[in-house]
Short mmCIF file of C-alpha atoms in Angstrom, two decimals:
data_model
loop_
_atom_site.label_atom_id
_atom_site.label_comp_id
_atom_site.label_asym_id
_atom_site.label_seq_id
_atom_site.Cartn_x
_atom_site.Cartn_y
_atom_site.Cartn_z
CA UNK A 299 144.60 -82.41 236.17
CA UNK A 300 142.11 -83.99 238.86
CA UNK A 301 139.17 -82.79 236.28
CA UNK A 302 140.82 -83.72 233.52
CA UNK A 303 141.34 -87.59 234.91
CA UNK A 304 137.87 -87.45 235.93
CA UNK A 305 136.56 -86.69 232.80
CA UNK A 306 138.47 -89.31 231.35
CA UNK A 307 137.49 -91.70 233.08
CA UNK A 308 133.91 -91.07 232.65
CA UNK A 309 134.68 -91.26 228.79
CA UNK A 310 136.12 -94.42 229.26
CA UNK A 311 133.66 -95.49 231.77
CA UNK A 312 130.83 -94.77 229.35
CA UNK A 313 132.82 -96.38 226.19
CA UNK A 314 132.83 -99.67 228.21
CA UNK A 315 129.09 -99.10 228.87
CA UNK A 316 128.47 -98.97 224.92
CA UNK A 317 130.17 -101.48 224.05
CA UNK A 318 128.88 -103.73 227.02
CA UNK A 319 125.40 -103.24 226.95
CA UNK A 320 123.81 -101.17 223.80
CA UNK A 321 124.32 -104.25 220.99
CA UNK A 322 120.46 -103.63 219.29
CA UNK A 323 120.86 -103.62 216.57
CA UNK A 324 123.62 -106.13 216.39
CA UNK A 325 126.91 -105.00 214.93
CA UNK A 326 128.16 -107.38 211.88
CA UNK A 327 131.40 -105.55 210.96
CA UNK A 328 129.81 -103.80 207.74
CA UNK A 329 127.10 -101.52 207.03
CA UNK A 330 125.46 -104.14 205.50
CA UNK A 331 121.55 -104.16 205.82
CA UNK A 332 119.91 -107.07 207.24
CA UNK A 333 116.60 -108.66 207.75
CA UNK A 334 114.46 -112.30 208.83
CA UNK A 335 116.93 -113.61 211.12
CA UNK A 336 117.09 -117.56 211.32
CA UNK A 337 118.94 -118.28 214.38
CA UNK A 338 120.72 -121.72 215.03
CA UNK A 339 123.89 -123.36 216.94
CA UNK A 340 125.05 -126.12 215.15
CA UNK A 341 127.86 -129.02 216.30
CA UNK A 342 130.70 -126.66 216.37
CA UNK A 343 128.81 -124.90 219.72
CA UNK A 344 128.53 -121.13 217.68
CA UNK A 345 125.71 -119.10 217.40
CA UNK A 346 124.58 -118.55 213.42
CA UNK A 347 122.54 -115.90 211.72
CA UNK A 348 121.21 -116.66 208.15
CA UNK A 349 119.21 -113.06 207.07
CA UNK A 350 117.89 -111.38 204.15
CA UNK A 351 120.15 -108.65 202.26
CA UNK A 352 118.27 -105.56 201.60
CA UNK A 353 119.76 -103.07 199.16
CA UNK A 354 120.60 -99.71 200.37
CA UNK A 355 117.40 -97.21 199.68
CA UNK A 356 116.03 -99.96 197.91
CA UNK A 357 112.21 -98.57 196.77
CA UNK A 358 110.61 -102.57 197.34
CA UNK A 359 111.97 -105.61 198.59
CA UNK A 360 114.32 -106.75 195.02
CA UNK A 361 116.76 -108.95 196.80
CA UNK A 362 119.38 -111.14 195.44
CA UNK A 363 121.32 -112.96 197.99
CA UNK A 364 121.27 -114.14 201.60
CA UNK A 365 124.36 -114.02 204.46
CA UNK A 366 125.78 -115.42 206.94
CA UNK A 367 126.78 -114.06 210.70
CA UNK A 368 128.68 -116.57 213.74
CA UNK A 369 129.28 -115.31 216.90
CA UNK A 370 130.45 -117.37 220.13
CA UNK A 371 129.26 -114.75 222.70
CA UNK A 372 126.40 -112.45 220.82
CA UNK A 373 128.96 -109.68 221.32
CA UNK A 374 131.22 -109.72 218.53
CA UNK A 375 129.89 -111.42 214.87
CA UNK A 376 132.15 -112.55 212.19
CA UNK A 377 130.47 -111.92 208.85
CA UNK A 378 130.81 -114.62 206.37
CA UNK A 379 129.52 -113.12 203.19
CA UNK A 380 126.90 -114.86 201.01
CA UNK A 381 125.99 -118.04 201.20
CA UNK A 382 123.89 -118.12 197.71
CA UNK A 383 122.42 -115.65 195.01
CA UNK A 384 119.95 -115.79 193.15
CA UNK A 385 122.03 -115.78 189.95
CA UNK A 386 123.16 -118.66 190.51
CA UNK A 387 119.80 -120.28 190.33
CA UNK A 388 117.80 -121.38 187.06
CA UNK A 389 114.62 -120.86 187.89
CA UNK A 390 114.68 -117.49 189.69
CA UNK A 391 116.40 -114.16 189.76
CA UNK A 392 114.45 -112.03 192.37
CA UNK A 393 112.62 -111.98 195.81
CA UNK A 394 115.92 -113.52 197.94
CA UNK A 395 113.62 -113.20 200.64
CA UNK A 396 113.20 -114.81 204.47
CA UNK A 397 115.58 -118.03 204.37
CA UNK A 398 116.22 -120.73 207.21
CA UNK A 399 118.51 -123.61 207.25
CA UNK A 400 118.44 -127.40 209.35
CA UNK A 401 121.03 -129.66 209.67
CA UNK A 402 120.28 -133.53 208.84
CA UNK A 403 122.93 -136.88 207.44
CA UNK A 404 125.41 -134.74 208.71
CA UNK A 405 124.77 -131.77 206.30
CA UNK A 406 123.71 -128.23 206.32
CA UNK A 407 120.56 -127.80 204.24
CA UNK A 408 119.25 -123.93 203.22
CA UNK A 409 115.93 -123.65 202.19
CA UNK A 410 115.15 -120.25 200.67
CA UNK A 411 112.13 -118.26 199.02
CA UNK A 412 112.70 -116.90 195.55
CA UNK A 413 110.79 -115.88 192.43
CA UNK A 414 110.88 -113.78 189.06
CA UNK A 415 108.17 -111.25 187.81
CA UNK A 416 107.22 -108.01 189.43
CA UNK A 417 104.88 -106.99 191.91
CA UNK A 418 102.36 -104.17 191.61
CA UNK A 419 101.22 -102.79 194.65
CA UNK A 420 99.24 -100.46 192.86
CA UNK A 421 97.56 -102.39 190.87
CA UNK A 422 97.78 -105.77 192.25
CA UNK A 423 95.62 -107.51 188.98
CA UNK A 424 98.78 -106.49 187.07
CA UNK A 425 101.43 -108.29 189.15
CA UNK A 426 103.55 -111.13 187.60
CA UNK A 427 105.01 -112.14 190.53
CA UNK A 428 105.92 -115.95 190.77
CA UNK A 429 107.55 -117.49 194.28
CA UNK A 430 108.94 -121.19 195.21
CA UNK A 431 111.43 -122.26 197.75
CA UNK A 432 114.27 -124.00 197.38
CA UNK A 433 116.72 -126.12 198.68
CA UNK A 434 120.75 -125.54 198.91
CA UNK A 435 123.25 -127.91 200.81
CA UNK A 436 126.76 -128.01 202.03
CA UNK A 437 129.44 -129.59 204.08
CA UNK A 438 129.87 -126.21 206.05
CA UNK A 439 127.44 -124.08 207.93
CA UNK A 440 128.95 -120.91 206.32
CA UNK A 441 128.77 -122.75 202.55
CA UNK A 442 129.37 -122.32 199.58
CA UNK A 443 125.92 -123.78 199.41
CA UNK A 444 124.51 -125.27 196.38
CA UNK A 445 120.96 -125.34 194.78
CA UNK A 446 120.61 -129.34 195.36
CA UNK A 447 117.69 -129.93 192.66
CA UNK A 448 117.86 -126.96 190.15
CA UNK A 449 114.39 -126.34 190.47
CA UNK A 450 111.99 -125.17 193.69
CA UNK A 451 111.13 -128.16 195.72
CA UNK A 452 107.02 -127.12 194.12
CA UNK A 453 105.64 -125.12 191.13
CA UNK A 454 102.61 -124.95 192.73
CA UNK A 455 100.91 -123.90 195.31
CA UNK A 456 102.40 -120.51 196.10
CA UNK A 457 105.02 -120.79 198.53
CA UNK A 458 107.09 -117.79 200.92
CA UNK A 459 108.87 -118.14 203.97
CA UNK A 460 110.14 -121.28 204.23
CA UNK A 461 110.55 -123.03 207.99
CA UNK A 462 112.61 -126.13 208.64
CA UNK A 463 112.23 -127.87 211.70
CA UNK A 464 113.70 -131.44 212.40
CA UNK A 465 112.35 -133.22 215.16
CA UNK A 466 113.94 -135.74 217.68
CA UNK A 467 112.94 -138.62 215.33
CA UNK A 468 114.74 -137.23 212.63
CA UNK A 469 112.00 -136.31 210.57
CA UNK A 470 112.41 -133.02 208.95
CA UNK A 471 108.85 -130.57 208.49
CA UNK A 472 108.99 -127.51 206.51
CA UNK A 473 106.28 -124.70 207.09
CA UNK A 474 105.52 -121.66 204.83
CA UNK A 475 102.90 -119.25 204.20
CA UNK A 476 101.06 -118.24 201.17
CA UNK A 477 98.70 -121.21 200.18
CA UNK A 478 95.41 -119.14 200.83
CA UNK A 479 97.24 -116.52 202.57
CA UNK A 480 97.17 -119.01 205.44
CA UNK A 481 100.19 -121.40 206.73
CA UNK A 482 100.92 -124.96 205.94
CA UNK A 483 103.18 -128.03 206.19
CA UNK A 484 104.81 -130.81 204.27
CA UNK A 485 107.38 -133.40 205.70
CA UNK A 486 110.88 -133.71 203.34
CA UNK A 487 111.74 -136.63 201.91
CA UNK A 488 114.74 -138.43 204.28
CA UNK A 489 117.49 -136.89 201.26
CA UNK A 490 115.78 -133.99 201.69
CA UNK A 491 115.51 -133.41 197.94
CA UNK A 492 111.91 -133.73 198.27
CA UNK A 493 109.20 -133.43 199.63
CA UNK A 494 106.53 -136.55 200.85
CA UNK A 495 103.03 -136.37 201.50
CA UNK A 496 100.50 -133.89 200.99
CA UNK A 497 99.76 -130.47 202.30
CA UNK A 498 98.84 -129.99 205.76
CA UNK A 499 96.73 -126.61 206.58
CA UNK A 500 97.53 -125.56 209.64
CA UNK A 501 94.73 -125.09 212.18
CA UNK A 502 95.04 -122.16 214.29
CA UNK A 503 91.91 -121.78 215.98
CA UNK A 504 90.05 -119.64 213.75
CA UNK A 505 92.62 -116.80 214.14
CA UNK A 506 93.24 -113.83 211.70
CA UNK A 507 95.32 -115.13 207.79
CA UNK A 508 98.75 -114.78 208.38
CA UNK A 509 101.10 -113.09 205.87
CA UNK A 510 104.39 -113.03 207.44
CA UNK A 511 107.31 -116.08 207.84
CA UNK A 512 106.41 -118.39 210.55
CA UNK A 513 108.92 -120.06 213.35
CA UNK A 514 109.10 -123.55 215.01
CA UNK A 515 110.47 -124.97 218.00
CA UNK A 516 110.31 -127.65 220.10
CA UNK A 517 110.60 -127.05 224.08
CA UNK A 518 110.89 -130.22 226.57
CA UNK A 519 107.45 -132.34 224.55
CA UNK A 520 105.87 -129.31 223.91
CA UNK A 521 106.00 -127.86 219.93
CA UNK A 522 105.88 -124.11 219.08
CA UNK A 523 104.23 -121.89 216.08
CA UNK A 524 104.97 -118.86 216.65
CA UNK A 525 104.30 -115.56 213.86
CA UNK A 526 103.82 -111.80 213.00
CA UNK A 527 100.37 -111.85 213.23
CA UNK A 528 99.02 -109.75 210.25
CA UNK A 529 102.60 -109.16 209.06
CA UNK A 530 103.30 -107.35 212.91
CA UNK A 531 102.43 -109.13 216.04
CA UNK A 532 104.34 -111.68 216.97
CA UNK A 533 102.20 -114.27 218.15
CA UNK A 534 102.85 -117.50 219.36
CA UNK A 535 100.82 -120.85 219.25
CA UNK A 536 101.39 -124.57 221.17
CA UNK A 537 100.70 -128.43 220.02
CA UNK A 538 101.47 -131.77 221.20
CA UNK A 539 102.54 -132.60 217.48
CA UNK A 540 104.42 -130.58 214.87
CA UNK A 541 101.12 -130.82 212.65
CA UNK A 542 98.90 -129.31 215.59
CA UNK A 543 96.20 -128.73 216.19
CA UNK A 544 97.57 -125.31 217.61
CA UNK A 545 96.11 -123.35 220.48
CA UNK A 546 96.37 -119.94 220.54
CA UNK A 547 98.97 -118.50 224.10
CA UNK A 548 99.16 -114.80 223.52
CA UNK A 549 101.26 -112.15 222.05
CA UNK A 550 105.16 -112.12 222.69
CA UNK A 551 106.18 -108.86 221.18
CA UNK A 552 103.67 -105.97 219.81
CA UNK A 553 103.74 -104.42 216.44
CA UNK A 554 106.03 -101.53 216.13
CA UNK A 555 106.43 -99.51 212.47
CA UNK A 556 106.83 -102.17 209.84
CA UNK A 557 106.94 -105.75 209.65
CA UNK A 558 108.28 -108.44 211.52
CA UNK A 559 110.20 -111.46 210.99
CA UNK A 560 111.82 -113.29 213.74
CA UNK A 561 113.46 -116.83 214.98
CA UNK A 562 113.75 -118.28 218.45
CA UNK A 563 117.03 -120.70 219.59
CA UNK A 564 118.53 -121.66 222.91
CA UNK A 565 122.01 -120.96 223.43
CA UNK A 566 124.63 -122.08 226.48
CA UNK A 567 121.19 -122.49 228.51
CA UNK A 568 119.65 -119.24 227.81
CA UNK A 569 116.75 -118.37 225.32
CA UNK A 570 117.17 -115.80 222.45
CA UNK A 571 114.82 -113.90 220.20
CA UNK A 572 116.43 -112.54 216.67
CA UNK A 573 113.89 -110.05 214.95
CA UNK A 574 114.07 -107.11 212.70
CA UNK A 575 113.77 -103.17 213.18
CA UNK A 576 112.56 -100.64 211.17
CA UNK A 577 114.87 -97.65 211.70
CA UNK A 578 115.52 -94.71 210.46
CA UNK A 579 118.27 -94.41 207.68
CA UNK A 580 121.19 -91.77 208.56
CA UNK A 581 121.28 -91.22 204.71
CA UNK A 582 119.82 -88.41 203.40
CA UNK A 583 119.79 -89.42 199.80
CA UNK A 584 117.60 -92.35 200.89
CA UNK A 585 114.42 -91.07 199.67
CA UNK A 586 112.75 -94.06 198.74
CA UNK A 587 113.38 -95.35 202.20
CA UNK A 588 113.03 -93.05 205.44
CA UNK A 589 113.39 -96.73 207.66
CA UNK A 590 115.42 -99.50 206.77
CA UNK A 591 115.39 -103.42 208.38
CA UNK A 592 118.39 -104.49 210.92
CA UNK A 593 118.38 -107.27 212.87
CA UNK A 594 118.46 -107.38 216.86
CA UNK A 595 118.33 -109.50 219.50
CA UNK A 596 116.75 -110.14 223.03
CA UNK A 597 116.89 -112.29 225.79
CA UNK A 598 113.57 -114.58 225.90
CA UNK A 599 112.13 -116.41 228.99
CA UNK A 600 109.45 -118.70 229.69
CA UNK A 601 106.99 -119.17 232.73
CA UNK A 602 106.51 -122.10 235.02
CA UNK A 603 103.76 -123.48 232.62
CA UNK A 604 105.17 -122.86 229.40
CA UNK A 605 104.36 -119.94 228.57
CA UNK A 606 106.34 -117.26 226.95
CA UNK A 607 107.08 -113.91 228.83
CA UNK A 608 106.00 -110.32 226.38
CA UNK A 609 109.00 -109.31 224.94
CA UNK A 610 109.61 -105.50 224.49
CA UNK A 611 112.29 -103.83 221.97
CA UNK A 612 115.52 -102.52 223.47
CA UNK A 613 118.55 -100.72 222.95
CA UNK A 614 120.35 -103.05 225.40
CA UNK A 615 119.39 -106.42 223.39
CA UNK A 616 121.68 -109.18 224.56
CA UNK A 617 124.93 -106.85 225.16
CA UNK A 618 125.69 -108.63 228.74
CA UNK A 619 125.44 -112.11 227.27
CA UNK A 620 129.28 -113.24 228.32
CA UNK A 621 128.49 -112.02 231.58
CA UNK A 622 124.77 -113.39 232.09
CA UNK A 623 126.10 -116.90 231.02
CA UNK A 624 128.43 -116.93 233.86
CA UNK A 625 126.10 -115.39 236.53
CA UNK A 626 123.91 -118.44 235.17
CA UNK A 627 126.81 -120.91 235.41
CA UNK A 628 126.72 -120.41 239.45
CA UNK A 629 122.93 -121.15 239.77
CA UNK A 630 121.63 -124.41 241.09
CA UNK A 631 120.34 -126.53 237.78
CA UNK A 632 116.69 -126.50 238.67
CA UNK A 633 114.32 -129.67 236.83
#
């Protein structure tokens, strides 16, 4: 009987230890596949996740609609379904690709990538593969969200990866790669139905094209771009303006087996990274795919000068976030 308690205790010692601690990736509910995380806590005080929605064993990335995740202590995530599709767009009906969202006049904007054609790897001359970003809005961070113009906010130039940042002023900047391979960035238009201005190139320094979604953030007076360098490492970048120039600060996490996409948000005083993982698919039908994207989560910090700690990939993630906030609750504020 004495082994028998023993053993069950351990079994329930080590179920609390799961649960607790080994969150990466982060559990949504479903077996739903996500990817491109774009963190933010709006008014209400809740944590949101806007991803990606890969198919299961899908052979490329077809998409078709994005989601929506809340959670008040990174523990347990309520999953709110989709917030748009690309069928209910005009102008599109693929590529439902990295989206982000800001909030501005007391609204929740989405701005989204999405395209038609196809894409030949192969054969790359042959592709007929078209993509603009849009712009949805709604009353409610979870949506229904609606395509506000019909049309992408450009036909041209190119345009992926859309990144909306709105600064203290209330002016709203939105960044996005694939303009020369390279980033850029164009201020909305205060109804945010447009845009105003002209391009801005970014300059980074000289530093390798960039081909993955970008992030900005805005720390105390100090603005940052930060990136999967060549699709991978995530890189990071500061300016005393939201139009740079950028200097280069280092890496934050290395490349692992696939891309990257990532966003970076404070919550209840502590500093989060969302990213995605390549890992391998328990199916063994999925032959198209042996890895497939899920998002996770880790805890970020910064040093005395501003600069941001390397990050490296765990199994733990942020699973002792209810607790951490209250161990940080009892520290002396520091300036």
């Amino acid at each position: 009987m004495i082994a028998f308690l023993r053993t069950g205790l351990v079994t329930i010692s080590l179920s609390l230890c799961v649960h607790t601690h080994a969150q990466n990736p982060l559990d949504f509910g479903s077996n739903i596949l996500t990817a491109d995380p774009s963190g933010h806590v709006w008014p209400d005080g809740k944590m949101y996740l806007y991803t990606s929605h890969d198919q299961d064993c899908q052979p490329d990335f077809f998409m078709k609609d994005w989601h929506v995740f809340s959670s008040s202590d990174l523990v347990k995530w309520q999953d709110h379904g989709a917030v748009l599709s690309v069928d209910q767009l005009k102008w599109a009906d693929n590529f439902a690709w990295a989206p982000d969202a800001a909030y501005k006049n007391g609204k929740y904007y989405f701005v989204f990538p999405a395209g038609t054609g196809f894409k030949d790897r192969k054969n790359p001359e042959k592709s007929t593969k078209w993509m603009g970003i849009g712009i949805a809005e709604s009353t409610s961070p979870t949506g229904p969200f609606k395509d506000m113009i019909g049309k992408p906010l450009w036909r041209e130039p190119y345009a992926n990866d859309p990144s909306m940042f709105v600064d203290d002023d209330g002016k709203a900047y939105l960044y996005f790669h694939g303009k020369d391979f390279d980033y850029h960035v164009i201020e909305m238009a205060d109804d945010m139905r447009s845009t105003r201005g002209d391009f801005v190139k970014m300059d980074m320094g000289g530093y390798e094209p960039k081909m993955e979604g970008p992030w900005i953030f805005k720390r105390g007076d100090i603005y940052y771009f930060t990136m999967p360098e060549k699709n991978r490492i995530l890189s990071y970048y500061t300016a005393n303006s939201p139009k740079g120039p950028w200097k280069y600060r280092g890496v934050i996490m290395e490349e692992e087996n696939g891309n990257n996409h990532h966003s970076i948000v404070e919550y209840k005083g502590q500093w989060l990274l969302f990213y995605h993982r390549w890992l391998p698919t328990p199916d063994s039908d999925c032959t198209t795919r042996k890895k497939q994207r899920h998002v996770t989560a880790e805890y970020l910090y910064f040093n005395a000068d501003g600069t941001i700690k390397p990050i490296k990939r765990s199994e733990a993630g942020v699973g002792d976030f209810p607790q951490k906030i209250k161990q940080n609750a009892k520290k002396p504020l520091t300036p």
